[in-house]
Short mmCIF file of C-alpha atoms and ligand atoms in Angstrom, two decimals:
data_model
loop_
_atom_site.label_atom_id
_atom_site.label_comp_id
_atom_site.label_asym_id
_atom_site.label_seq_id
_atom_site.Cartn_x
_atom_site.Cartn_y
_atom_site.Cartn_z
CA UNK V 228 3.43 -2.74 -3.03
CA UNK V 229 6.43 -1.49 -1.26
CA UNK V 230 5.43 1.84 0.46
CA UNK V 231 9.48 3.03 -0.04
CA UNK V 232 8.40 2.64 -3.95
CA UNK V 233 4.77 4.14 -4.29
CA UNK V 234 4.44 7.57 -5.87
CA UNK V 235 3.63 9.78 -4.11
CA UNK V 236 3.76 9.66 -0.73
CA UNK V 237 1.53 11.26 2.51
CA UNK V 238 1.71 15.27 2.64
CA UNK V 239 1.90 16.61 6.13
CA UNK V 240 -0.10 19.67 5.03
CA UNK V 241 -3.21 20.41 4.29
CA UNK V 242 -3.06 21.83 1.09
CA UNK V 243 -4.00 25.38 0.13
CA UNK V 244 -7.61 25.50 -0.59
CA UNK V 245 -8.91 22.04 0.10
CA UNK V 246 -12.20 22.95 1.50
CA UNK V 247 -13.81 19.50 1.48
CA UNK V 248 -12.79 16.57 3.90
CA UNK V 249 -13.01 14.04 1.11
CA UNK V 250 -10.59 16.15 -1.03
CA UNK V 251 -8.15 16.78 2.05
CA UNK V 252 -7.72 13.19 3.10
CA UNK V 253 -7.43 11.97 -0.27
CA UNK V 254 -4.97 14.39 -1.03
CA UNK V 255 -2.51 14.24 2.17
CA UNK V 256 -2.87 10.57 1.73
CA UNK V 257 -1.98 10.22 -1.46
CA UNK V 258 -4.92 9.11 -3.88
CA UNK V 259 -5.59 11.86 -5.73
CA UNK V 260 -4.14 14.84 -7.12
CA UNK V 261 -5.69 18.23 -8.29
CA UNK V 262 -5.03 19.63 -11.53
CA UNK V 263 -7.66 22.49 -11.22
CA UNK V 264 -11.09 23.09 -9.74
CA UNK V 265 -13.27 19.82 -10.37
CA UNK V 266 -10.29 17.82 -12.48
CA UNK V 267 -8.37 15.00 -10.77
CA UNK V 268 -5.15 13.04 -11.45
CA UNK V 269 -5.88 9.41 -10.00
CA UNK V 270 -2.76 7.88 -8.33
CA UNK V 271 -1.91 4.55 -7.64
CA UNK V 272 -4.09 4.47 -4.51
CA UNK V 273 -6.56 6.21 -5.59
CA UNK V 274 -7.06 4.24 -8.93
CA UNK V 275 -7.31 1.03 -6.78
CA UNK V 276 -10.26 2.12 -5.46
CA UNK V 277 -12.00 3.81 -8.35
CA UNK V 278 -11.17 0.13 -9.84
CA UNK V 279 -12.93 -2.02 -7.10
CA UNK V 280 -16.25 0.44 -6.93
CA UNK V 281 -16.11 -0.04 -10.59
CA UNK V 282 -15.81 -3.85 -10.36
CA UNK V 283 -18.75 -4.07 -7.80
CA UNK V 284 -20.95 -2.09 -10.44
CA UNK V 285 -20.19 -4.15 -13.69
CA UNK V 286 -20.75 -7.37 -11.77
CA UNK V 287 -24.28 -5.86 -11.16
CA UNK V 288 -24.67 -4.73 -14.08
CA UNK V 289 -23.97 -8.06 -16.12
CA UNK V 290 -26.25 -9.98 -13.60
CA UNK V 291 -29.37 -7.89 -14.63
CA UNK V 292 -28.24 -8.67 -18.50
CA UNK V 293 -25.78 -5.20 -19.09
CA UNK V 294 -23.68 -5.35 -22.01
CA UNK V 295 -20.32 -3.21 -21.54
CA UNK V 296 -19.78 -1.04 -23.93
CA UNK V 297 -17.76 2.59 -24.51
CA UNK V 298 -19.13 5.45 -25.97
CA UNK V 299 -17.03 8.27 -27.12
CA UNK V 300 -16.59 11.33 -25.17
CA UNK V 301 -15.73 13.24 -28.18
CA UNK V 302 -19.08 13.79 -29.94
CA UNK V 303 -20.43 15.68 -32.87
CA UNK V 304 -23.42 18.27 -31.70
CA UNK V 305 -25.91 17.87 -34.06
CA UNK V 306 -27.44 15.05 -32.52
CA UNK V 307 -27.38 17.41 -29.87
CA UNK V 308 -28.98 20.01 -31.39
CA UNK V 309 -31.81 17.92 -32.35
CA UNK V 310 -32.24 17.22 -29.36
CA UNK V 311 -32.56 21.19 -28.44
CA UNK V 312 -29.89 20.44 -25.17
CA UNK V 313 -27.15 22.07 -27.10
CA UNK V 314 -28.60 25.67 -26.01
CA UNK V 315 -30.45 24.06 -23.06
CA UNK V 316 -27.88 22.15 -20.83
CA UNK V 317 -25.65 24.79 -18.93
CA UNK V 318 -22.95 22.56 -17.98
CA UNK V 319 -21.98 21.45 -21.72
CA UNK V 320 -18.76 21.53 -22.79
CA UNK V 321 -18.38 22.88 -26.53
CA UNK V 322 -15.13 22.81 -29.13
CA UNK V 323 -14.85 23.27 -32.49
CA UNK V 324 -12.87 20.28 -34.62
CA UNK V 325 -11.28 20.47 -37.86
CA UNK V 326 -13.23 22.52 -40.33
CA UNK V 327 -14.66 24.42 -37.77
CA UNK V 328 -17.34 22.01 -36.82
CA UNK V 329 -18.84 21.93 -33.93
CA UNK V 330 -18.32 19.38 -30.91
CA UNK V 331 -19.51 18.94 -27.38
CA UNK V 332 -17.75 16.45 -24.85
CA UNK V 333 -20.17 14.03 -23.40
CA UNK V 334 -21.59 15.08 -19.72
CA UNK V 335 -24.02 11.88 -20.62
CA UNK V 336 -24.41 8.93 -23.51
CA UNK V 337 -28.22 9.45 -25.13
CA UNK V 338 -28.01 11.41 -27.89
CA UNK V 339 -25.30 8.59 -28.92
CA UNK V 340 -26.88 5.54 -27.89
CA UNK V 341 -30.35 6.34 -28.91
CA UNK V 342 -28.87 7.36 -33.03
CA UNK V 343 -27.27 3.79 -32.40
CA UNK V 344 -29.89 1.67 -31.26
CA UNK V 345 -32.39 3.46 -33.82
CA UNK V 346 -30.21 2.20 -36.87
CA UNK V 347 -29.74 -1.55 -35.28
CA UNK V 348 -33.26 -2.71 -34.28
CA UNK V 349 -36.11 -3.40 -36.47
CA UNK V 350 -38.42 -5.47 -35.05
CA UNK V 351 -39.69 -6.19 -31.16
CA UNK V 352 -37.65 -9.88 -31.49
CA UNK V 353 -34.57 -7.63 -31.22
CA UNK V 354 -35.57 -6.00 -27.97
CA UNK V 355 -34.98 -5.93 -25.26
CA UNK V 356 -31.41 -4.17 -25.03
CA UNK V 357 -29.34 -3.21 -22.08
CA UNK V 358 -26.12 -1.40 -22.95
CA UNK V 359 -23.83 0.33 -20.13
CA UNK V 360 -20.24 2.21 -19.57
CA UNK V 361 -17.94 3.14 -17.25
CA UNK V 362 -16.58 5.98 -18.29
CA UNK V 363 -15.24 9.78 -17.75
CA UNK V 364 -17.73 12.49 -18.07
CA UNK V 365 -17.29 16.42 -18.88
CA UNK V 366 -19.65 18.77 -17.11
CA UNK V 367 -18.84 22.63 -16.86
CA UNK V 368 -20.49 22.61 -13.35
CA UNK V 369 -20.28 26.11 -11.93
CA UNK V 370 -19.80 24.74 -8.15
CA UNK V 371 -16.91 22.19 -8.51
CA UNK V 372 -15.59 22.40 -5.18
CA UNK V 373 -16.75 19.69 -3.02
CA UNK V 374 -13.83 17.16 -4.26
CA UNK V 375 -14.85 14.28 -5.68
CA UNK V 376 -18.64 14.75 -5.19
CA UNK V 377 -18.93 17.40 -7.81
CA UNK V 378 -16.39 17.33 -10.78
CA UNK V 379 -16.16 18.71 -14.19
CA UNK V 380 -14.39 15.38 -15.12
CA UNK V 381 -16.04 12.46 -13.07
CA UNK V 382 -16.67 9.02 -13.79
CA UNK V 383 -20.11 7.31 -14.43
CA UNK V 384 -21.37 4.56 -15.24
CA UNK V 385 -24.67 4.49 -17.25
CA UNK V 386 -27.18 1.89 -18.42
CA UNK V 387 -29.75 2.46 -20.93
CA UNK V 388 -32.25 0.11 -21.57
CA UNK V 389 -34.65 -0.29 -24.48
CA UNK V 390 -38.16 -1.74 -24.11
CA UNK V 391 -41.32 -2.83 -26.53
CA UNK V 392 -43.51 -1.60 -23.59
CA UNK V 393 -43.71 0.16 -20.72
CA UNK V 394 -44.68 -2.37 -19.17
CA UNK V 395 -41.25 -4.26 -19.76
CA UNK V 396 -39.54 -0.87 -19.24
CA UNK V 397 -41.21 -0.84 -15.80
CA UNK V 398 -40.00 -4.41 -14.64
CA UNK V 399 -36.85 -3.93 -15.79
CA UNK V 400 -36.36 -0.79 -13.82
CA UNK V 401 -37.35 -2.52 -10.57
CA UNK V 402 -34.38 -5.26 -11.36
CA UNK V 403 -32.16 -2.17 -11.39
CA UNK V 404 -33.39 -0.57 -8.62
CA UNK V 405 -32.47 -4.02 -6.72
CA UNK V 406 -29.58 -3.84 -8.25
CA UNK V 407 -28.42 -0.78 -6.98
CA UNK V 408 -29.48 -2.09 -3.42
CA UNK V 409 -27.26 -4.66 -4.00
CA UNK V 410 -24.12 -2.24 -5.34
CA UNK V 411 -24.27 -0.48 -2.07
CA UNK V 412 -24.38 -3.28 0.02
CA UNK V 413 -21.62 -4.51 -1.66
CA UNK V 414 -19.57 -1.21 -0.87
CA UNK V 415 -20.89 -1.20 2.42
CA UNK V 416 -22.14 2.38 2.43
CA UNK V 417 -25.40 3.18 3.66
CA UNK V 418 -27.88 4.34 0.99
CA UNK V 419 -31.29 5.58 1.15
CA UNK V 420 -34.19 5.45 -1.90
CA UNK V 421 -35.52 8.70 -2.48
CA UNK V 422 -38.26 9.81 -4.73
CA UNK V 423 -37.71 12.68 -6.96
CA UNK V 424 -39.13 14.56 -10.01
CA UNK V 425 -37.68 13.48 -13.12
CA UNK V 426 -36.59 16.79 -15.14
CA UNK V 427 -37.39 17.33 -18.41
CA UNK V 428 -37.33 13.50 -19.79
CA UNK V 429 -39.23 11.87 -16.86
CA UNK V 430 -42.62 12.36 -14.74
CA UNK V 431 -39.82 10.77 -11.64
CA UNK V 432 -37.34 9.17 -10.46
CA UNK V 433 -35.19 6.88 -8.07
CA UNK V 434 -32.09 9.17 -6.06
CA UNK V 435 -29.74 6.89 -3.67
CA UNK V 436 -28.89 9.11 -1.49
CA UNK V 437 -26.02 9.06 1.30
CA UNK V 438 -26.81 10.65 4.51
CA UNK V 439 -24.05 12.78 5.49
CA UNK V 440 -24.05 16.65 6.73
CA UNK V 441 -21.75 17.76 4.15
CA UNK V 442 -23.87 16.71 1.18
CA UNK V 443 -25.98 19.42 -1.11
CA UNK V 444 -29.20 17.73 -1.57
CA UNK V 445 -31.45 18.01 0.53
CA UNK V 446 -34.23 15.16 1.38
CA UNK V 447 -37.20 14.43 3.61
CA UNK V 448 -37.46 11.22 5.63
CA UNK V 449 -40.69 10.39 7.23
CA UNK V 450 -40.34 9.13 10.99
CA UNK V 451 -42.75 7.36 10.99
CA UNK V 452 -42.53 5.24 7.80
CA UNK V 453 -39.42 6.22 6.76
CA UNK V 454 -40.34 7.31 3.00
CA UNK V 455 -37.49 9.60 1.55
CA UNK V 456 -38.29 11.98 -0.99
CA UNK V 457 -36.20 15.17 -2.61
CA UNK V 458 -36.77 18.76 -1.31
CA UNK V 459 -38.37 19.45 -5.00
CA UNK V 460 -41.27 16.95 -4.56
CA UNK V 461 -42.12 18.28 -0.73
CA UNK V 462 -44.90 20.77 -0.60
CA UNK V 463 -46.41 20.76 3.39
CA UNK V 464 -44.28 18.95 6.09
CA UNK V 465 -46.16 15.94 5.68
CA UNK V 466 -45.47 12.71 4.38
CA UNK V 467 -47.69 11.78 1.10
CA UNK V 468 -47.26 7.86 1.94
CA UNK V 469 -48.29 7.89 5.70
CA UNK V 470 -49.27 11.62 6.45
CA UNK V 471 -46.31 10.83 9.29
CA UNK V 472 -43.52 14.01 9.74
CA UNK V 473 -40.68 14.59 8.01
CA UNK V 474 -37.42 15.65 9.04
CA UNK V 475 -35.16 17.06 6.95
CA UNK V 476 -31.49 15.96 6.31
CA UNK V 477 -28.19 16.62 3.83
CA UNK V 478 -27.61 13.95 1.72
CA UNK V 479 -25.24 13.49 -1.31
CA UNK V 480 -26.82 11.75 -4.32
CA UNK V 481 -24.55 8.89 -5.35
CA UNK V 482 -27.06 7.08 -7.93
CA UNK V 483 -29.98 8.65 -9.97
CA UNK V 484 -33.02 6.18 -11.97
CA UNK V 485 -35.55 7.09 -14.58
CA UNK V 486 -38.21 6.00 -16.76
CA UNK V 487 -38.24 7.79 -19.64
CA UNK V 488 -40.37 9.44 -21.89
CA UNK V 489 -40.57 9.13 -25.33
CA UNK V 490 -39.19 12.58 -26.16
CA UNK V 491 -35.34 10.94 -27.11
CA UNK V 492 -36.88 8.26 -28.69
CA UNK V 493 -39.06 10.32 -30.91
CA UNK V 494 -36.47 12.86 -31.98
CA UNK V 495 -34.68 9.99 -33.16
CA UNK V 496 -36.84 8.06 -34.37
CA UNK V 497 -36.12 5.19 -32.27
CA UNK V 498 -38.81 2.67 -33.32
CA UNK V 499 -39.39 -0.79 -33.91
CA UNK V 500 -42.27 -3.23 -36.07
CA UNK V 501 -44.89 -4.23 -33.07
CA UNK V 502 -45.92 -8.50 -32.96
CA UNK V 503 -48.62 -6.76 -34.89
CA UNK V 504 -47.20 -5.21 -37.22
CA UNK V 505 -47.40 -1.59 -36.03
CA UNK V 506 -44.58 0.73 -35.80
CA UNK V 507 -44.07 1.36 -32.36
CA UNK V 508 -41.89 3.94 -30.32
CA UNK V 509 -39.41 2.52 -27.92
CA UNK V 510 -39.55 2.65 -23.94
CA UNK V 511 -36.49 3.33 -22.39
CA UNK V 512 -34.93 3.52 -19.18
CA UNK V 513 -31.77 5.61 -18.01
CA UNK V 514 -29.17 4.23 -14.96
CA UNK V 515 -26.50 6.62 -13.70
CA UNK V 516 -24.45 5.44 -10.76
CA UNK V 517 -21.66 8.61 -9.70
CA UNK V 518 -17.91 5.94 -9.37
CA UNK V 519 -15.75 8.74 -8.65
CA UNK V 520 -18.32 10.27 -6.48
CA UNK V 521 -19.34 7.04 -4.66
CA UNK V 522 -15.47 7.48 -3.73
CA UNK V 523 -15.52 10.60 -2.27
CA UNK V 524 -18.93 10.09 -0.23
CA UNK V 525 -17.14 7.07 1.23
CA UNK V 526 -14.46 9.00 2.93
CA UNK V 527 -16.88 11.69 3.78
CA UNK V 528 -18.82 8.90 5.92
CA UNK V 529 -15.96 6.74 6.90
CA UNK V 530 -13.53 8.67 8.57
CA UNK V 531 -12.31 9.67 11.81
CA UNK V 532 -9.86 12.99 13.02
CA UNK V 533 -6.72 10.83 11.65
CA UNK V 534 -7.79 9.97 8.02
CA UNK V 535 -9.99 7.29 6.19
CA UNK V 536 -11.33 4.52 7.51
CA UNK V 537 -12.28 2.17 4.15
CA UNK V 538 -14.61 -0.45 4.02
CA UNK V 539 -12.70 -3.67 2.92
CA UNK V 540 -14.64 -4.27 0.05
CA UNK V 541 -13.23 -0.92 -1.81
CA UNK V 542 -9.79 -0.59 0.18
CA UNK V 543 -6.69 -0.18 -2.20
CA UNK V 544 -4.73 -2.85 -0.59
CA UNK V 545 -6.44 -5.39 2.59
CA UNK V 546 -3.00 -4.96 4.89
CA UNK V 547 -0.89 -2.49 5.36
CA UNK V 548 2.13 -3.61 7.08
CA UNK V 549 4.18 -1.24 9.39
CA UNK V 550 7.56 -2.59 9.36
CA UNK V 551 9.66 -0.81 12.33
CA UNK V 552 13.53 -1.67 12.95
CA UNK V 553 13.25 -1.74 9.32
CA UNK V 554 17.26 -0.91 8.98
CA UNK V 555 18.54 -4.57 9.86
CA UNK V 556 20.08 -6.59 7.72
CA UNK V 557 17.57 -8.80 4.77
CA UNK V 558 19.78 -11.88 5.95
CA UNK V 559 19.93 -14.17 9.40
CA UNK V 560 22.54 -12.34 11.29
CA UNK V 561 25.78 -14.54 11.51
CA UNK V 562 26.42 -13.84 14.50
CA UNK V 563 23.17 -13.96 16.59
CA UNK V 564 21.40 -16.23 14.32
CA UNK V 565 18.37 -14.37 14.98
CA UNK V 566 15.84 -13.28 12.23
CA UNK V 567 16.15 -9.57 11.56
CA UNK V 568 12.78 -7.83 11.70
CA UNK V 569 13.41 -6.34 8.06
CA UNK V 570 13.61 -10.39 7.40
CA UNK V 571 10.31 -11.31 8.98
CA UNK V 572 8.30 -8.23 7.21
CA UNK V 573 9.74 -9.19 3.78
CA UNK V 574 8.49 -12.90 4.64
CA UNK V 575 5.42 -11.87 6.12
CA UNK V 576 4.99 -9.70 2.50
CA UNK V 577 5.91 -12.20 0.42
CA UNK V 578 3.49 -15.01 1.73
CA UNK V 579 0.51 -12.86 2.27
CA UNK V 580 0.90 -11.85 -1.76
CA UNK V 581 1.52 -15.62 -1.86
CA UNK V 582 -2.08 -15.97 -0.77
CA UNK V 583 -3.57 -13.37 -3.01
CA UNK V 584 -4.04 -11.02 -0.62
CA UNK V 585 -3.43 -7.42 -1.22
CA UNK V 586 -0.36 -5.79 0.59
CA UNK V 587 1.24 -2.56 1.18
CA UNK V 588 4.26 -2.46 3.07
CA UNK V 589 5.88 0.42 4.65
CA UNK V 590 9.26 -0.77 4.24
CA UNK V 591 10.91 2.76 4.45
CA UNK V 592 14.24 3.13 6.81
CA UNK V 593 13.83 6.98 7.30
CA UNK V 594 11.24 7.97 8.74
CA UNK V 595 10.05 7.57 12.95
CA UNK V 596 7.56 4.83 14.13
CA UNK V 597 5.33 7.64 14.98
CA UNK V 598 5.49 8.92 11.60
CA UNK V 599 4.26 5.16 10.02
CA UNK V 600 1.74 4.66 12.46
CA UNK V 601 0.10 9.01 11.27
CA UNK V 602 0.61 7.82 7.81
CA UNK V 603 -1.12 3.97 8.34
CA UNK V 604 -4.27 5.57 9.96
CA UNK V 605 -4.16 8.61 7.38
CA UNK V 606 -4.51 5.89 4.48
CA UNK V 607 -6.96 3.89 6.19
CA UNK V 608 -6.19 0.04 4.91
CA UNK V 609 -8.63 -2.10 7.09
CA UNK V 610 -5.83 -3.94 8.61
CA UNK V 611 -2.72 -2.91 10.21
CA UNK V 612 0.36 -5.38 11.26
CA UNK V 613 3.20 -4.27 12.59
CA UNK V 614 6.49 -6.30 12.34
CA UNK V 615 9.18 -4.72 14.56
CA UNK V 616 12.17 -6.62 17.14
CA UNK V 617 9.56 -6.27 20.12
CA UNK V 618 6.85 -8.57 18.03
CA UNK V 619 8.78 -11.94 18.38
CA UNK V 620 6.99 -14.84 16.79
CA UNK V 621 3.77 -12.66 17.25
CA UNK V 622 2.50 -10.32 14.97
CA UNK V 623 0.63 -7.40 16.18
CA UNK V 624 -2.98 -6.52 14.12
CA UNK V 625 -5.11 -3.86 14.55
CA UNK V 626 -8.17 -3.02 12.34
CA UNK V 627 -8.39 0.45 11.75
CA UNK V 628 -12.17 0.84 12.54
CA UNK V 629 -11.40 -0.47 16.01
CA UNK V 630 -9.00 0.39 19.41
CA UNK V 631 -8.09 -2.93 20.16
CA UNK V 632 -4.56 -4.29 18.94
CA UNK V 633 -4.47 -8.08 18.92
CA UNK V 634 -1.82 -10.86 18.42
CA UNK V 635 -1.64 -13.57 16.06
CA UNK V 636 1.02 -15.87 14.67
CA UNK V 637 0.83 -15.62 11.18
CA UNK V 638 -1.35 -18.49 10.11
CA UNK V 639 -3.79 -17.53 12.51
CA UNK V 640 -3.79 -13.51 10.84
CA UNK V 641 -3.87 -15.37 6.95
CA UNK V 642 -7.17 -17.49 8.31
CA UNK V 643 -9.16 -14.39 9.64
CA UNK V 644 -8.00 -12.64 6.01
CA UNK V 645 -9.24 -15.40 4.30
CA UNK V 646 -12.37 -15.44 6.23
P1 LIG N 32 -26.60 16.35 -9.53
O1 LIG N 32 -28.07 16.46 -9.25
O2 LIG N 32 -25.80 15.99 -8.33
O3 LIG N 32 -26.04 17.51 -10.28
P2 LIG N 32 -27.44 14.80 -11.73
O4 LIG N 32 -28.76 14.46 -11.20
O5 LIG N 32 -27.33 15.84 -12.76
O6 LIG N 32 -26.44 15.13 -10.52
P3 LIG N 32 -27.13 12.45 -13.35
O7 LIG N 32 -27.08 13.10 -14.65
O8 LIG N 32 -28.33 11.70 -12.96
O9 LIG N 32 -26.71 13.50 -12.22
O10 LIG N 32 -25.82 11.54 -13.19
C1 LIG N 32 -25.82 10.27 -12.59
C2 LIG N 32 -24.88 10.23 -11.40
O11 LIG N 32 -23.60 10.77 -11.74
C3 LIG N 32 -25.34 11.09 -10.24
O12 LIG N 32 -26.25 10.36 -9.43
C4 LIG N 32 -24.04 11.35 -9.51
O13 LIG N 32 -23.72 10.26 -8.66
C5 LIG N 32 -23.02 11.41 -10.63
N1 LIG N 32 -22.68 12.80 -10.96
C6 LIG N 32 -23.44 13.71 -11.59
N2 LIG N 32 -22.79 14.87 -11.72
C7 LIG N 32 -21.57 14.70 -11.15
C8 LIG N 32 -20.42 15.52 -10.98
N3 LIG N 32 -20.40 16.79 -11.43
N4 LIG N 32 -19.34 15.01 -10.35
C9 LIG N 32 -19.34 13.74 -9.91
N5 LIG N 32 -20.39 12.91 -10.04
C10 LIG N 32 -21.50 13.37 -10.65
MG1 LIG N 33 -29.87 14.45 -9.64
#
């Protein structure tokens, strides 16, 4: 991608209002948009990334058996008000559709996937059944204002899984929990397990939880064992594993497991014929994993005073080149016979993209050095080249999580990218 080309570019400003960090850098750089408080347009940049976290979680998700799936967002509410969380859940968004009848837009999937699964399984040989989505959720949360980590329209992903015991419910659940594990290490962004209380439809659950001082939730972490649990589970300053102290810490919740009771399943009847010929209730399970949110907790930890700092596994592009002298001429002068340094970017460009590897390069004639390099470490692609008349044969690389600028000829930079 040509950096003269992409839409839009860096804002200088701050803008009006921004009070979180994750929503100022991703604005000034250029990833997101706002539209109002909690709603975001994606932009190229920004997509990119919302696309890789995503990729990381449904390669996860298929290796523990996930089926991909979408669910509507538009959804009728009587299934809804069977379940009684028409009147109960605050955050619901409601509409009325032709003929006046009533809708709700989906802040989460089970009073659609539990109708569904009810009226396609009849025995226990068709269990069990993992179905997930990626996909945009409506909440009317009252506090949208931390940027990505609390929308109105986010994205999710959520699994449900459907069991013929607890039993299998319970072993499954520990594959996802790994799972997770494994989704985060994959990012590269430090998670911790956390124990909380499960709401209405579970006795507990799992919380990943990013440590960061600008997150809402609030855990415990034992010193000496290092058990996490949620501020509602604490009662005395004590840990319940090892009786070791806590110390409390702001965290933002980035993924959120339960075990479920059989309150969905019975409203809906979601039953099966037992090996013995009993009618049994199903077990389920529940998986919600926070994309867009995972997106802004990233630039909340990985940051410095200039802008992002991304890990490589969830950048937009791998390389952003800085291309200075940039106003030469795209051919060998005539007259010198020298290679322009506009000429050796474009080559340098084209070969890298030759090798798969994911480019942006600021190609742009009109603005200062100084103003590339701002922009470069605003953005925060893990590795920056610049390709000016002073480089020579050389090419000059600097990762932007370290000081240090180094120099390579350019089959020595496309081996360490490759590596
Ligand atoms: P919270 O406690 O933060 O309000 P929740 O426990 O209600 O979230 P779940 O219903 O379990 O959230 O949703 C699963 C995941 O979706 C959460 O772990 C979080 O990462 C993400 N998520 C929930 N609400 C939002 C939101 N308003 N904006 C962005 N992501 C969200
Ligand atoms: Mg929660």
């Amino acid at each position: 991608m040509k950096y003269s080309k992409l839409f839009p570019k860096t804002l200088k400003q701050t803008p009006t209002g921004a009070d979180s960090l994750n929503l100022q850098f991703l604005t000034r750089a250029g990833f997101i948009h706002q539209e109002m408080a909690g709603v975001y347009t994606y932009l190229l940049l920004g997509w990119r990334v919302l696309d890789k976290i995503s990729d990381i979680v449904r390669e996860e998700m298929n290796a523990i058996g996930g089926q991909e799936v979408i669910m509507p967002v538009l959804q009728p509410a009587d299934s809804w008000k069977k379940t009684g969380r028409y009147t109960s859940m605050d955050v619901l968004f409601k509409l009325k559709g032709a003929s006046e009848a009533d809708l709700i837009l989906g802040p989460t999937h089970e009073e659609i996937v539990y109708p569904l699964v009810a009226e396609n399984i009849e025995s226990y040989k068709d269990l069990p059944i993992y179905l997930y989505q990626i996909q945009v959720k409506f909440r009317n949360e009252p506090r949208a204002k931390a940027g990505l980590l609390r929308g109105r329209e986010f994205l999710m992903k959520d699994l449900y899984s459907f069991h013929v015991s607890d039993e299998d419910r319970d072993n499954y659940y520990e594959k996802a929990r790994k799972a997770y594990l494994e989704i985060f290490k994959k990012i590269g962004l430090p998670v911790i397990e956390t124990k909380a209380g499960g709401g209405t439809f579970s006795s507990i659950s799992q919380e990943f939880q990013v440590l960061t001082p600008s997150g809402e939730d609030t855990i415990f972490i034992c010193k000496d064992c290092s058990y996490a649990i949620n501020r509602e589970l604490v009662d005395s300053k004590k840990c319940p594993e090892c009786g070791g102290s806590l110390e409390e810490k702001k965290a933002i919740e980035v993924g959120n497991i339960f075990p479920l009771k059989r309150a969905f399943a019975e409203v809906f009847n979601l039953s099966f014929i037992a090996a013995d010929g009993q009618k049994t209730i199903v077990s389920a399970g529940c998986y919600g994993l926070g994309i867009s949110r995972t997106m802004g907790a990233i630039v909340e930890v990985f940051h410095d005073d200039k802008g992002i700092i991304w890990p490589e596994s969830v950048a937009p592009f791998l390389v952003h080149i800085v291309g200075l002298d940039m106003e030469g001429p795209l051919t060998r002068s005539a007259r010198s016979g020298q290679v322009s340094a506009r000429e050796k970017a474009e080559h340098i460009y084209n070969l890298l993209q030759a090798e798969s590897v994911e480019v942006l390069f600021d190609d742009r004639t009109d603005v200062s050095a100084g103003e590339k390099f701002a922009d470069a470490d605003l953005i925060g692609i893990p590795y920056r080249i610049v390709v000016s008349k002073k480089t020579g044969d050389k090419l000059e690389i600097k990762k932007r999580s370290e000081k240090e600028t180094r120099f390579l000829i350019l089959e020595e930079l496309i081996k360490m990218l490759k590596d």
